């Protein structure tokens, strides 16, 4: 089997807090193959965005990646690269888009110039060629009338168009991996569907793999090939989209799925996961989900469940799975 494009192994991230360092991401392992879309799903504060920032080596200070973890990308160990080598990978081999298109663009520069700058940062090419590439990218991401949009300022574009500009910028150097952190959260439902379709098309057309960070299983359903579910700094379940959606084995994944609005559920109350997400770094003992889990039993607050395979491509961390009981 060929090695994955991205392999994260045993990644832990900590911040200084009361009484020492607090782990906000704890022994996370995941991989993304060339061309595939992996969705990293969980509620806010679970560590998914911090995991993405670690891959880009952009953890805000005073946070740190703890020794012992590894991040391999295209066969290179990202954690041992020099700052200039990492800067060369960021933006060129790994693109990133964020949730808030309003604040990610410079308000006083035209969007065409901003995408051109992204190209010129990594490629020593004549301005005319860079300009041509921007037009091509605008076409690729479905920006209508690229010529007039090139000279537009961000405030002259809708939220959906701004997000398309950011996707064009992230795709400017034809990266092998695109990290998209909640790319549709700030958009309304119709635009959200269009942006998800765009991500799917881009991945299919260019072969770019996508690591999609989201709290929304509706988004997962539309674009993911595989899914990793995070809770309280840890990955609690991983599998193909079909496996996770049709036969989720972790009670947290089951709870997230029950909270998705479904057409046939209109007029009915959606089920919420009871309780609140623990504060980052202040995780409960044993299984970190035991304070909210409807199936919690004696060992749960004491023993940490181990990763238990359910199939060659599906695994979950829950004592019930270890005991082969269907939660
Ligand atoms: Fe629930 Fe226990 Fe499984 Fe944790 S280990 S998810 S508390 S049943």
PDB file of N, CA and C in Angstrom, residues 22-126:
ATOM      1  N   UNK A  22      -1.553  22.170  29.753  1.00  0.00           N
ATOM      2  CA  UNK A  22      -2.830  21.482  29.552  1.00  0.00           C
ATOM      3  C   UNK A  22      -2.886  21.013  28.104  1.00  0.00           C
ATOM      4  N   UNK A  23      -3.202  19.729  27.930  1.00  0.00           N
ATOM      5  CA  UNK A  23      -3.299  19.202  26.573  1.00  0.00           C
ATOM      6  C   UNK A  23      -4.638  19.559  25.950  1.00  0.00           C
ATOM      7  N   UNK A  24      -4.629  20.253  24.833  1.00  0.00           N
ATOM      8  CA  UNK A  24      -5.892  20.559  24.152  1.00  0.00           C
ATOM      9  C   UNK A  24      -6.127  19.591  22.994  1.00  0.00           C
ATOM     10  N   UNK A  25      -5.040  18.987  22.511  1.00  0.00           N
ATOM     11  CA  UNK A  25      -5.143  17.917  21.507  1.00  0.00           C
ATOM     12  C   UNK A  25      -4.313  16.765  22.044  1.00  0.00           C
ATOM     13  N   UNK A  26      -4.884  15.561  22.065  1.00  0.00           N
ATOM     14  CA  UNK A  26      -4.255  14.457  22.786  1.00  0.00           C
ATOM     15  C   UNK A  26      -4.081  13.222  21.894  1.00  0.00           C
ATOM     16  N   UNK A  27      -2.880  12.951  21.516  1.00  0.00           N
ATOM     17  CA  UNK A  27      -2.493  11.739  20.766  1.00  0.00           C
ATOM     18  C   UNK A  27      -3.380  11.507  19.530  1.00  0.00           C
ATOM     19  N   UNK A  28      -3.510  12.533  18.724  1.00  0.00           N
ATOM     20  CA  UNK A  28      -4.351  12.423  17.522  1.00  0.00           C
ATOM     21  C   UNK A  28      -3.566  11.778  16.383  1.00  0.00           C
ATOM     22  N   UNK A  29      -4.167  10.770  15.756  1.00  0.00           N
ATOM     23  CA  UNK A  29      -3.583  10.152  14.567  1.00  0.00           C
ATOM     24  C   UNK A  29      -4.636  10.132  13.466  1.00  0.00           C
ATOM     25  N   UNK A  30      -4.229  10.566  12.275  1.00  0.00           N
ATOM     26  CA  UNK A  30      -5.135  10.503  11.120  1.00  0.00           C
ATOM     27  C   UNK A  30      -4.293  10.519   9.857  1.00  0.00           C
ATOM     28  N   UNK A  31      -4.903  10.126   8.755  1.00  0.00           N
ATOM     29  CA  UNK A  31      -4.175  10.189   7.486  1.00  0.00           C
ATOM     30  C   UNK A  31      -5.124  10.631   6.384  1.00  0.00           C
ATOM     31  N   UNK A  32      -4.538  11.248   5.354  1.00  0.00           N
ATOM     32  CA  UNK A  32      -5.320  11.663   4.189  1.00  0.00           C
ATOM     33  C   UNK A  32      -4.577  11.156   2.954  1.00  0.00           C
ATOM     34  N   UNK A  33      -5.277  10.392   2.114  1.00  0.00           N
ATOM     35  CA  UNK A  33      -4.653   9.872   0.889  1.00  0.00           C
ATOM     36  C   UNK A  33      -4.776  10.923  -0.213  1.00  0.00           C
ATOM     37  N   UNK A  34      -3.917  10.821  -1.221  1.00  0.00           N
ATOM     38  CA  UNK A  34      -3.975  11.754  -2.345  1.00  0.00           C
ATOM     39  C   UNK A  34      -5.382  11.747  -2.934  1.00  0.00           C
ATOM     40  N   UNK A  35      -5.939  12.913  -3.152  1.00  0.00           N
ATOM     41  CA  UNK A  35      -7.230  13.030  -3.827  1.00  0.00           C
ATOM     42  C   UNK A  35      -8.455  12.787  -2.968  1.00  0.00           C
ATOM     43  N   UNK A  36      -8.282  12.338  -1.716  1.00  0.00           N
ATOM     44  CA  UNK A  36      -9.493  12.044  -0.926  1.00  0.00           C
ATOM     45  C   UNK A  36      -9.883  13.223  -0.033  1.00  0.00           C
ATOM     46  N   UNK A  37     -11.118  13.193   0.451  1.00  0.00           N
ATOM     47  CA  UNK A  37     -11.589  14.214   1.378  1.00  0.00           C
ATOM     48  C   UNK A  37     -11.857  13.566   2.729  1.00  0.00           C
ATOM     49  N   UNK A  38     -11.092  14.011   3.731  1.00  0.00           N
ATOM     50  CA  UNK A  38     -11.311  13.540   5.095  1.00  0.00           C
ATOM     51  C   UNK A  38     -11.988  14.662   5.868  1.00  0.00           C
ATOM     52  N   UNK A  39     -13.124  14.369   6.486  1.00  0.00           N
ATOM     53  CA  UNK A  39     -13.790  15.362   7.324  1.00  0.00           C
ATOM     54  C   UNK A  39     -13.392  15.119   8.774  1.00  0.00           C
ATOM     55  N   UNK A  40     -12.935  16.171   9.450  1.00  0.00           N
ATOM     56  CA  UNK A  40     -12.630  16.101  10.873  1.00  0.00           C
ATOM     57  C   UNK A  40     -13.782  16.834  11.571  1.00  0.00           C
ATOM     58  N   UNK A  41     -14.582  16.057  12.309  1.00  0.00           N
ATOM     59  CA  UNK A  41     -15.853  16.580  12.822  1.00  0.00           C
ATOM     60  C   UNK A  41     -15.867  16.646  14.342  1.00  0.00           C
ATOM     61  N   UNK A  42     -16.512  17.664  14.889  1.00  0.00           N
ATOM     62  CA  UNK A  42     -16.688  17.737  16.338  1.00  0.00           C
ATOM     63  C   UNK A  42     -17.221  19.104  16.717  1.00  0.00           C
ATOM     64  N   UNK A  43     -17.656  19.216  17.976  1.00  0.00           N
ATOM     65  CA  UNK A  43     -18.183  20.502  18.438  1.00  0.00           C
ATOM     66  C   UNK A  43     -17.035  21.485  18.644  1.00  0.00           C
ATOM     67  N   UNK A  44     -17.410  22.736  18.755  1.00  0.00           N
ATOM     68  CA  UNK A  44     -16.416  23.777  18.942  1.00  0.00           C
ATOM     69  C   UNK A  44     -15.616  23.528  20.235  1.00  0.00           C
ATOM     70  N   UNK A  45     -14.301  23.741  20.164  1.00  0.00           N
ATOM     71  CA  UNK A  45     -13.450  23.545  21.341  1.00  0.00           C
ATOM     72  C   UNK A  45     -12.906  22.134  21.482  1.00  0.00           C
ATOM     73  N   UNK A  46     -13.186  21.241  20.493  1.00  0.00           N
ATOM     74  CA  UNK A  46     -12.734  19.848  20.638  1.00  0.00           C
ATOM     75  C   UNK A  46     -11.290  19.655  20.175  1.00  0.00           C
ATOM     76  N   UNK A  47     -10.717  20.665  19.525  1.00  0.00           N
ATOM     77  CA  UNK A  47      -9.313  20.547  19.105  1.00  0.00           C
ATOM     78  C   UNK A  47      -9.118  20.370  17.613  1.00  0.00           C
ATOM     79  N   UNK A  48     -10.210  20.404  16.829  1.00  0.00           N
ATOM     80  CA  UNK A  48     -10.050  20.124  15.397  1.00  0.00           C
ATOM     81  C   UNK A  48      -9.301  21.255  14.666  1.00  0.00           C
ATOM     82  N   UNK A  49      -9.636  22.514  14.980  1.00  0.00           N
ATOM     83  CA  UNK A  49      -8.924  23.624  14.323  1.00  0.00           C
ATOM     84  C   UNK A  49      -7.463  23.669  14.768  1.00  0.00           C
ATOM     85  N   UNK A  50      -7.216  23.348  16.027  1.00  0.00           N
ATOM     86  CA  UNK A  50      -5.841  23.338  16.538  1.00  0.00           C
ATOM     87  C   UNK A  50      -5.020  22.265  15.823  1.00  0.00           C
ATOM     88  N   UNK A  51      -5.666  21.122  15.519  1.00  0.00           N
ATOM     89  CA  UNK A  51      -4.986  20.063  14.773  1.00  0.00           C
ATOM     90  C   UNK A  51      -4.596  20.582  13.389  1.00  0.00           C
ATOM     91  N   UNK A  52      -5.523  21.311  12.732  1.00  0.00           N
ATOM     92  CA  UNK A  52      -5.229  21.857  11.393  1.00  0.00           C
ATOM     93  C   UNK A  52      -4.090  22.870  11.466  1.00  0.00           C
ATOM     94  N   UNK A  53      -4.114  23.719  12.494  1.00  0.00           N
ATOM     95  CA  UNK A  53      -3.046  24.717  12.638  1.00  0.00           C
ATOM     96  C   UNK A  53      -1.691  24.038  12.860  1.00  0.00           C
ATOM     97  N   UNK A  54      -1.702  22.917  13.602  1.00  0.00           N
ATOM     98  CA  UNK A  54      -0.439  22.206  13.849  1.00  0.00           C
ATOM     99  C   UNK A  54       0.135  21.668  12.543  1.00  0.00           C
ATOM    100  N   UNK A  55      -0.751  21.198  11.649  1.00  0.00           N
ATOM    101  CA  UNK A  55      -0.272  20.666  10.363  1.00  0.00           C
ATOM    102  C   UNK A  55       0.435  21.776   9.580  1.00  0.00           C
ATOM    103  N   UNK A  56      -0.080  23.012   9.702  1.00  0.00           N
ATOM    104  CA  UNK A  56       0.536  24.155   9.017  1.00  0.00           C
ATOM    105  C   UNK A  56       1.678  24.762   9.847  1.00  0.00           C
ATOM    106  N   UNK A  57       1.929  24.207  10.995  1.00  0.00           N
ATOM    107  CA  UNK A  57       2.906  24.755  11.963  1.00  0.00           C
ATOM    108  C   UNK A  57       2.551  26.203  12.319  1.00  0.00           C
ATOM    109  N   UNK A  58       1.282  26.433  12.609  1.00  0.00           N
ATOM    110  CA  UNK A  58       0.811  27.779  12.937  1.00  0.00           C
ATOM    111  C   UNK A  58       0.150  27.832  14.316  1.00  0.00           C
ATOM    112  N   UNK A  59       0.566  26.955  15.226  1.00  0.00           N
ATOM    113  CA  UNK A  59      -0.003  26.975  16.583  1.00  0.00           C
ATOM    114  C   UNK A  59       0.341  28.313  17.237  1.00  0.00           C
ATOM    115  N   UNK A  60      -0.695  29.036  17.732  1.00  0.00           N
ATOM    116  CA  UNK A  60      -0.370  30.320  18.359  1.00  0.00           C
ATOM    117  C   UNK A  60       0.447  30.129  19.633  1.00  0.00           C
ATOM    118  N   UNK A  61       1.382  31.018  19.866  1.00  0.00           N
ATOM    119  CA  UNK A  61       2.187  30.966  21.092  1.00  0.00           C
ATOM    120  C   UNK A  61       1.288  31.336  22.275  1.00  0.00           C
ATOM    121  N   UNK A  62       1.445  30.832  23.485  1.00  0.00           N
ATOM    122  CA  UNK A  62       2.524  29.961  23.936  1.00  0.00           C
ATOM    123  C   UNK A  62       2.217  28.465  23.790  1.00  0.00           C
ATOM    124  N   UNK A  63       1.322  28.100  22.856  1.00  0.00           N
ATOM    125  CA  UNK A  63       1.028  26.679  22.667  1.00  0.00           C
ATOM    126  C   UNK A  63       2.235  25.967  22.082  1.00  0.00           C
ATOM    127  N   UNK A  64       2.284  24.641  22.260  1.00  0.00           N
ATOM    128  CA  UNK A  64       3.393  23.898  21.666  1.00  0.00           C
ATOM    129  C   UNK A  64       2.959  22.477  21.308  1.00  0.00           C
ATOM    130  N   UNK A  65       3.645  21.956  20.285  1.00  0.00           N
ATOM    131  CA  UNK A  65       3.426  20.556  19.920  1.00  0.00           C
ATOM    132  C   UNK A  65       4.346  19.741  20.810  1.00  0.00           C
ATOM    133  N   UNK A  66       3.802  18.754  21.488  1.00  0.00           N
ATOM    134  CA  UNK A  66       4.629  17.984  22.415  1.00  0.00           C
ATOM    135  C   UNK A  66       5.532  17.013  21.664  1.00  0.00           C
ATOM    136  N   UNK A  67       6.709  16.725  22.219  1.00  0.00           N
ATOM    137  CA  UNK A  67       7.619  15.787  21.561  1.00  0.00           C
ATOM    138  C   UNK A  67       6.957  14.406  21.422  1.00  0.00           C
ATOM    139  N   UNK A  68       7.345  13.681  20.397  1.00  0.00           N
ATOM    140  CA  UNK A  68       6.839  12.312  20.226  1.00  0.00           C
ATOM    141  C   UNK A  68       5.836  12.191  19.096  1.00  0.00           C
ATOM    142  N   UNK A  69       5.166  13.303  18.729  1.00  0.00           N
ATOM    143  CA  UNK A  69       4.202  13.234  17.627  1.00  0.00           C
ATOM    144  C   UNK A  69       4.904  13.414  16.288  1.00  0.00           C
ATOM    145  N   UNK A  70       4.229  12.998  15.223  1.00  0.00           N
ATOM    146  CA  UNK A  70       4.823  13.158  13.883  1.00  0.00           C
ATOM    147  C   UNK A  70       3.777  13.674  12.916  1.00  0.00           C
ATOM    148  N   UNK A  71       4.229  14.537  11.985  1.00  0.00           N
ATOM    149  CA  UNK A  71       3.358  14.972  10.895  1.00  0.00           C
ATOM    150  C   UNK A  71       4.151  14.787   9.613  1.00  0.00           C
ATOM    151  N   UNK A  72       3.791  13.769   8.833  1.00  0.00           N
ATOM    152  CA  UNK A  72       4.484  13.482   7.569  1.00  0.00           C
ATOM    153  C   UNK A  72       3.617  13.985   6.425  1.00  0.00           C
ATOM    154  N   UNK A  73       4.222  14.759   5.525  1.00  0.00           N
ATOM    155  CA  UNK A  73       3.491  15.231   4.356  1.00  0.00           C
ATOM    156  C   UNK A  73       4.374  15.014   3.136  1.00  0.00           C
ATOM    157  N   UNK A  74       3.856  14.328   2.144  1.00  0.00           N
ATOM    158  CA  UNK A  74       4.630  13.945   0.956  1.00  0.00           C
ATOM    159  C   UNK A  74       5.966  13.324   1.373  1.00  0.00           C
ATOM    160  N   UNK A  75       5.931  12.525   2.419  1.00  0.00           N
ATOM    161  CA  UNK A  75       7.129  11.819   2.870  1.00  0.00           C
ATOM    162  C   UNK A  75       8.093  12.673   3.678  1.00  0.00           C
ATOM    163  N   UNK A  76       7.770  13.952   3.930  1.00  0.00           N
ATOM    164  CA  UNK A  76       8.675  14.805   4.716  1.00  0.00           C
ATOM    165  C   UNK A  76       8.098  15.040   6.109  1.00  0.00           C
ATOM    166  N   UNK A  77       9.003  15.096   7.082  1.00  0.00           N
ATOM    167  CA  UNK A  77       8.585  15.319   8.459  1.00  0.00           C
ATOM    168  C   UNK A  77       8.433  16.832   8.686  1.00  0.00           C
ATOM    169  N   UNK A  78       7.180  17.317   8.692  1.00  0.00           N
ATOM    170  CA  UNK A  78       6.954  18.764   8.766  1.00  0.00           C
ATOM    171  C   UNK A  78       7.486  19.368  10.063  1.00  0.00           C
ATOM    172  N   UNK A  79       7.515  18.571  11.144  1.00  0.00           N
ATOM    173  CA  UNK A  79       7.921  19.141  12.431  1.00  0.00           C
ATOM    174  C   UNK A  79       9.425  19.387  12.503  1.00  0.00           C
ATOM    175  N   UNK A  80      10.185  18.794  11.553  1.00  0.00           N
ATOM    176  CA  UNK A  80      11.624  19.037  11.618  1.00  0.00           C
ATOM    177  C   UNK A  80      12.091  20.012  10.529  1.00  0.00           C
ATOM    178  N   UNK A  81      11.165  20.557   9.741  1.00  0.00           N
ATOM    179  CA  UNK A  81      11.570  21.478   8.675  1.00  0.00           C
ATOM    180  C   UNK A  81      11.966  22.838   9.248  1.00  0.00           C
ATOM    181  N   UNK A  82      12.877  23.533   8.528  1.00  0.00           N
ATOM    182  CA  UNK A  82      13.250  24.892   8.933  1.00  0.00           C
ATOM    183  C   UNK A  82      12.065  25.823   8.659  1.00  0.00           C
ATOM    184  N   UNK A  83      12.086  27.005   9.265  1.00  0.00           N
ATOM    185  CA  UNK A  83      10.986  27.959   9.063  1.00  0.00           C
ATOM    186  C   UNK A  83      10.845  28.317   7.567  1.00  0.00           C
ATOM    187  N   UNK A  84      11.937  28.626   6.826  1.00  0.00           N
ATOM    188  CA  UNK A  84      11.773  28.944   5.398  1.00  0.00           C
ATOM    189  C   UNK A  84      11.224  27.752   4.591  1.00  0.00           C
ATOM    190  N   UNK A  85      11.659  26.527   4.923  1.00  0.00           N
ATOM    191  CA  UNK A  85      11.145  25.352   4.183  1.00  0.00           C
ATOM    192  C   UNK A  85       9.649  25.172   4.444  1.00  0.00           C
ATOM    193  N   UNK A  86       9.245  25.414   5.682  1.00  0.00           N
ATOM    194  CA  UNK A  86       7.827  25.263   6.023  1.00  0.00           C
ATOM    195  C   UNK A  86       7.011  26.343   5.333  1.00  0.00           C
ATOM    196  N   UNK A  87       7.587  27.561   5.264  1.00  0.00           N
ATOM    197  CA  UNK A  87       6.877  28.661   4.600  1.00  0.00           C
ATOM    198  C   UNK A  87       6.680  28.334   3.119  1.00  0.00           C
ATOM    199  N   UNK A  88       7.654  27.652   2.522  1.00  0.00           N
ATOM    200  CA  UNK A  88       7.551  27.295   1.102  1.00  0.00           C
ATOM    201  C   UNK A  88       6.449  26.257   0.867  1.00  0.00           C
ATOM    202  N   UNK A  89       6.225  25.397   1.852  1.00  0.00           N
ATOM    203  CA  UNK A  89       5.167  24.376   1.721  1.00  0.00           C
ATOM    204  C   UNK A  89       3.792  25.006   1.918  1.00  0.00           C
ATOM    205  N   UNK A  90       3.711  25.907   2.904  1.00  0.00           N
ATOM    206  CA  UNK A  90       2.446  26.573   3.211  1.00  0.00           C
ATOM    207  C   UNK A  90       2.036  27.459   2.041  1.00  0.00           C
ATOM    208  N   UNK A  91       0.865  27.293   1.542  1.00  0.00           N
ATOM    209  CA  UNK A  91       0.413  28.132   0.426  1.00  0.00           C
ATOM    210  C   UNK A  91       0.731  27.505  -0.913  1.00  0.00           C
ATOM    211  N   UNK A  92       1.848  26.761  -1.008  1.00  0.00           N
ATOM    212  CA  UNK A  92       2.199  26.159  -2.300  1.00  0.00           C
ATOM    213  C   UNK A  92       1.749  24.692  -2.341  1.00  0.00           C
ATOM    214  N   UNK A  93       2.205  23.875  -1.388  1.00  0.00           N
ATOM    215  CA  UNK A  93       1.849  22.453  -1.377  1.00  0.00           C
ATOM    216  C   UNK A  93       0.611  22.206  -0.514  1.00  0.00           C
ATOM    217  N   UNK A  94       0.411  23.068   0.494  1.00  0.00           N
ATOM    218  CA  UNK A  94      -0.787  22.968   1.344  1.00  0.00           C
ATOM    219  C   UNK A  94      -1.496  24.325   1.326  1.00  0.00           C
ATOM    220  N   UNK A  95      -2.732  24.343   0.844  1.00  0.00           N
ATOM    221  CA  UNK A  95      -3.527  25.580   0.847  1.00  0.00           C
ATOM    222  C   UNK A  95      -4.474  25.557   2.031  1.00  0.00           C
ATOM    223  N   UNK A  96      -4.941  26.734   2.443  1.00  0.00           N
ATOM    224  CA  UNK A  96      -5.858  26.758   3.588  1.00  0.00           C
ATOM    225  C   UNK A  96      -6.948  27.799   3.367  1.00  0.00           C
ATOM    226  N   UNK A  97      -8.186  27.412   3.693  1.00  0.00           N
ATOM    227  CA  UNK A  97      -9.266  28.406   3.690  1.00  0.00           C
ATOM    228  C   UNK A  97      -9.964  28.386   5.042  1.00  0.00           C
ATOM    229  N   UNK A  98     -10.390  29.574   5.450  1.00  0.00           N
ATOM    230  CA  UNK A  98     -10.955  29.728   6.786  1.00  0.00           C
ATOM    231  C   UNK A  98     -12.442  30.000   6.697  1.00  0.00           C
ATOM    232  N   UNK A  99     -13.071  30.006   7.887  1.00  0.00           N
ATOM    233  CA  UNK A  99     -14.538  30.113   7.914  1.00  0.00           C
ATOM    234  C   UNK A  99     -15.054  31.498   7.587  1.00  0.00           C
ATOM    235  N   UNK A 100     -14.263  32.531   7.806  1.00  0.00           N
ATOM    236  CA  UNK A 100     -14.808  33.871   7.741  1.00  0.00           C
ATOM    237  C   UNK A 100     -14.274  34.649   6.542  1.00  0.00           C
ATOM    238  N   UNK A 101     -14.983  34.583   5.395  1.00  0.00           N
ATOM    239  CA  UNK A 101     -14.444  35.246   4.200  1.00  0.00           C
ATOM    240  C   UNK A 101     -14.321  36.766   4.361  1.00  0.00           C
ATOM    241  N   UNK A 102     -15.136  37.355   5.274  1.00  0.00           N
ATOM    242  CA  UNK A 102     -15.105  38.819   5.420  1.00  0.00           C
ATOM    243  C   UNK A 102     -13.760  39.295   5.955  1.00  0.00           C
ATOM    244  N   UNK A 103     -13.229  38.557   6.942  1.00  0.00           N
ATOM    245  CA  UNK A 103     -12.022  39.067   7.592  1.00  0.00           C
ATOM    246  C   UNK A 103     -10.737  38.484   6.997  1.00  0.00           C
ATOM    247  N   UNK A 104     -10.853  37.514   6.095  1.00  0.00           N
ATOM    248  CA  UNK A 104      -9.644  36.902   5.559  1.00  0.00           C
ATOM    249  C   UNK A 104      -9.093  37.659   4.354  1.00  0.00           C
ATOM    250  N   UNK A 105      -9.877  38.597   3.810  1.00  0.00           N
ATOM    251  CA  UNK A 105      -9.392  39.365   2.658  1.00  0.00           C
ATOM    252  C   UNK A 105      -9.023  40.781   3.104  1.00  0.00           C
ATOM    253  N   UNK A 106      -8.023  41.353   2.435  1.00  0.00           N
ATOM    254  CA  UNK A 106      -7.608  42.721   2.730  1.00  0.00           C
ATOM    255  C   UNK A 106      -8.627  43.694   2.110  1.00  0.00           C
ATOM    256  N   UNK A 107      -9.279  44.546   2.933  1.00  0.00           N
ATOM    257  CA  UNK A 107     -10.365  45.383   2.393  1.00  0.00           C
ATOM    258  C   UNK A 107      -9.894  46.462   1.410  1.00  0.00           C
ATOM    259  N   UNK A 108      -8.579  46.807   1.427  1.00  0.00           N
ATOM    260  CA  UNK A 108      -8.132  47.941   0.602  1.00  0.00           C
ATOM    261  C   UNK A 108      -7.362  47.513  -0.651  1.00  0.00           C
ATOM    262  N   UNK A 109      -7.370  46.225  -0.964  1.00  0.00           N
ATOM    263  CA  UNK A 109      -6.696  45.736  -2.171  1.00  0.00           C
ATOM    264  C   UNK A 109      -7.718  44.973  -3.008  1.00  0.00           C
ATOM    265  N   UNK A 110      -7.639  45.121  -4.341  1.00  0.00           N
ATOM    266  CA  UNK A 110      -8.617  44.404  -5.169  1.00  0.00           C
ATOM    267  C   UNK A 110      -8.392  42.896  -5.015  1.00  0.00           C
ATOM    268  N   UNK A 111      -9.461  42.141  -5.214  1.00  0.00           N
ATOM    269  CA  UNK A 111      -9.342  40.687  -4.979  1.00  0.00           C
ATOM    270  C   UNK A 111      -8.398  40.054  -6.008  1.00  0.00           C
ATOM    271  N   UNK A 112      -8.377  40.609  -7.239  1.00  0.00           N
ATOM    272  CA  UNK A 112      -7.457  40.087  -8.261  1.00  0.00           C
ATOM    273  C   UNK A 112      -6.013  40.243  -7.818  1.00  0.00           C
ATOM    274  N   UNK A 113      -5.677  41.434  -7.292  1.00  0.00           N
ATOM    275  CA  UNK A 113      -4.301  41.663  -6.824  1.00  0.00           C
ATOM    276  C   UNK A 113      -3.953  40.740  -5.662  1.00  0.00           C
ATOM    277  N   UNK A 114      -4.938  40.462  -4.810  1.00  0.00           N
ATOM    278  CA  UNK A 114      -4.649  39.596  -3.655  1.00  0.00           C
ATOM    279  C   UNK A 114      -4.321  38.173  -4.100  1.00  0.00           C
ATOM    280  N   UNK A 115      -5.043  37.687  -5.113  1.00  0.00           N
ATOM    281  CA  UNK A 115      -4.740  36.335  -5.593  1.00  0.00           C
ATOM    282  C   UNK A 115      -3.394  36.354  -6.329  1.00  0.00           C
ATOM    283  N   UNK A 116      -3.137  37.462  -7.072  1.00  0.00           N
ATOM    284  CA  UNK A 116      -1.846  37.574  -7.761  1.00  0.00           C
ATOM    285  C   UNK A 116      -0.679  37.548  -6.766  1.00  0.00           C
ATOM    286  N   UNK A 117      -0.868  38.259  -5.646  1.00  0.00           N
ATOM    287  CA  UNK A 117       0.191  38.272  -4.619  1.00  0.00           C
ATOM    288  C   UNK A 117       0.474  36.857  -4.116  1.00  0.00           C
ATOM    289  N   UNK A 118      -0.607  36.084  -3.947  1.00  0.00           N
ATOM    290  CA  UNK A 118      -0.432  34.703  -3.460  1.00  0.00           C
ATOM    291  C   UNK A 118       0.403  33.895  -4.460  1.00  0.00           C
ATOM    292  N   UNK A 119       0.202  34.173  -5.762  1.00  0.00           N
ATOM    293  CA  UNK A 119       0.969  33.450  -6.779  1.00  0.00           C
ATOM    294  C   UNK A 119       2.425  33.932  -6.774  1.00  0.00           C
ATOM    295  N   UNK A 120       2.604  35.264  -6.724  1.00  0.00           N
ATOM    296  CA  UNK A 120       3.960  35.823  -6.822  1.00  0.00           C
ATOM    297  C   UNK A 120       4.826  35.508  -5.598  1.00  0.00           C
ATOM    298  N   UNK A 121       4.169  35.193  -4.501  1.00  0.00           N
ATOM    299  CA  UNK A 121       4.904  34.818  -3.294  1.00  0.00           C
ATOM    300  C   UNK A 121       5.678  33.509  -3.509  1.00  0.00           C
ATOM    301  N   UNK A 122       5.123  32.644  -4.344  1.00  0.00           N
ATOM    302  CA  UNK A 122       5.725  31.316  -4.516  1.00  0.00           C
ATOM    303  C   UNK A 122       6.303  31.076  -5.904  1.00  0.00           C
ATOM    304  N   UNK A 123       5.904  31.888  -6.915  1.00  0.00           N
ATOM    305  CA  UNK A 123       6.364  31.611  -8.288  1.00  0.00           C
ATOM    306  C   UNK A 123       6.959  32.874  -8.894  1.00  0.00           C
ATOM    307  N   UNK A 124       8.160  32.739  -9.438  1.00  0.00           N
ATOM    308  CA  UNK A 124       8.830  33.877 -10.057  1.00  0.00           C
ATOM    309  C   UNK A 124       8.406  33.919 -11.531  1.00  0.00           C
ATOM    310  N   UNK A 125       7.239  34.495 -11.775  1.00  0.00           N
ATOM    311  CA  UNK A 125       6.723  34.529 -13.148  1.00  0.00           C
ATOM    312  C   UNK A 125       6.340  35.968 -13.511  1.00  0.00           C
ATOM    313  N   UNK A 126       6.352  36.332 -14.836  1.00  0.00           N
ATOM    314  CA  UNK A 126       5.975  37.695 -15.230  1.00  0.00           C
ATOM    315  C   UNK A 126       4.553  38.025 -14.769  1.00  0.00           C
TER     316      UNK A 126
END
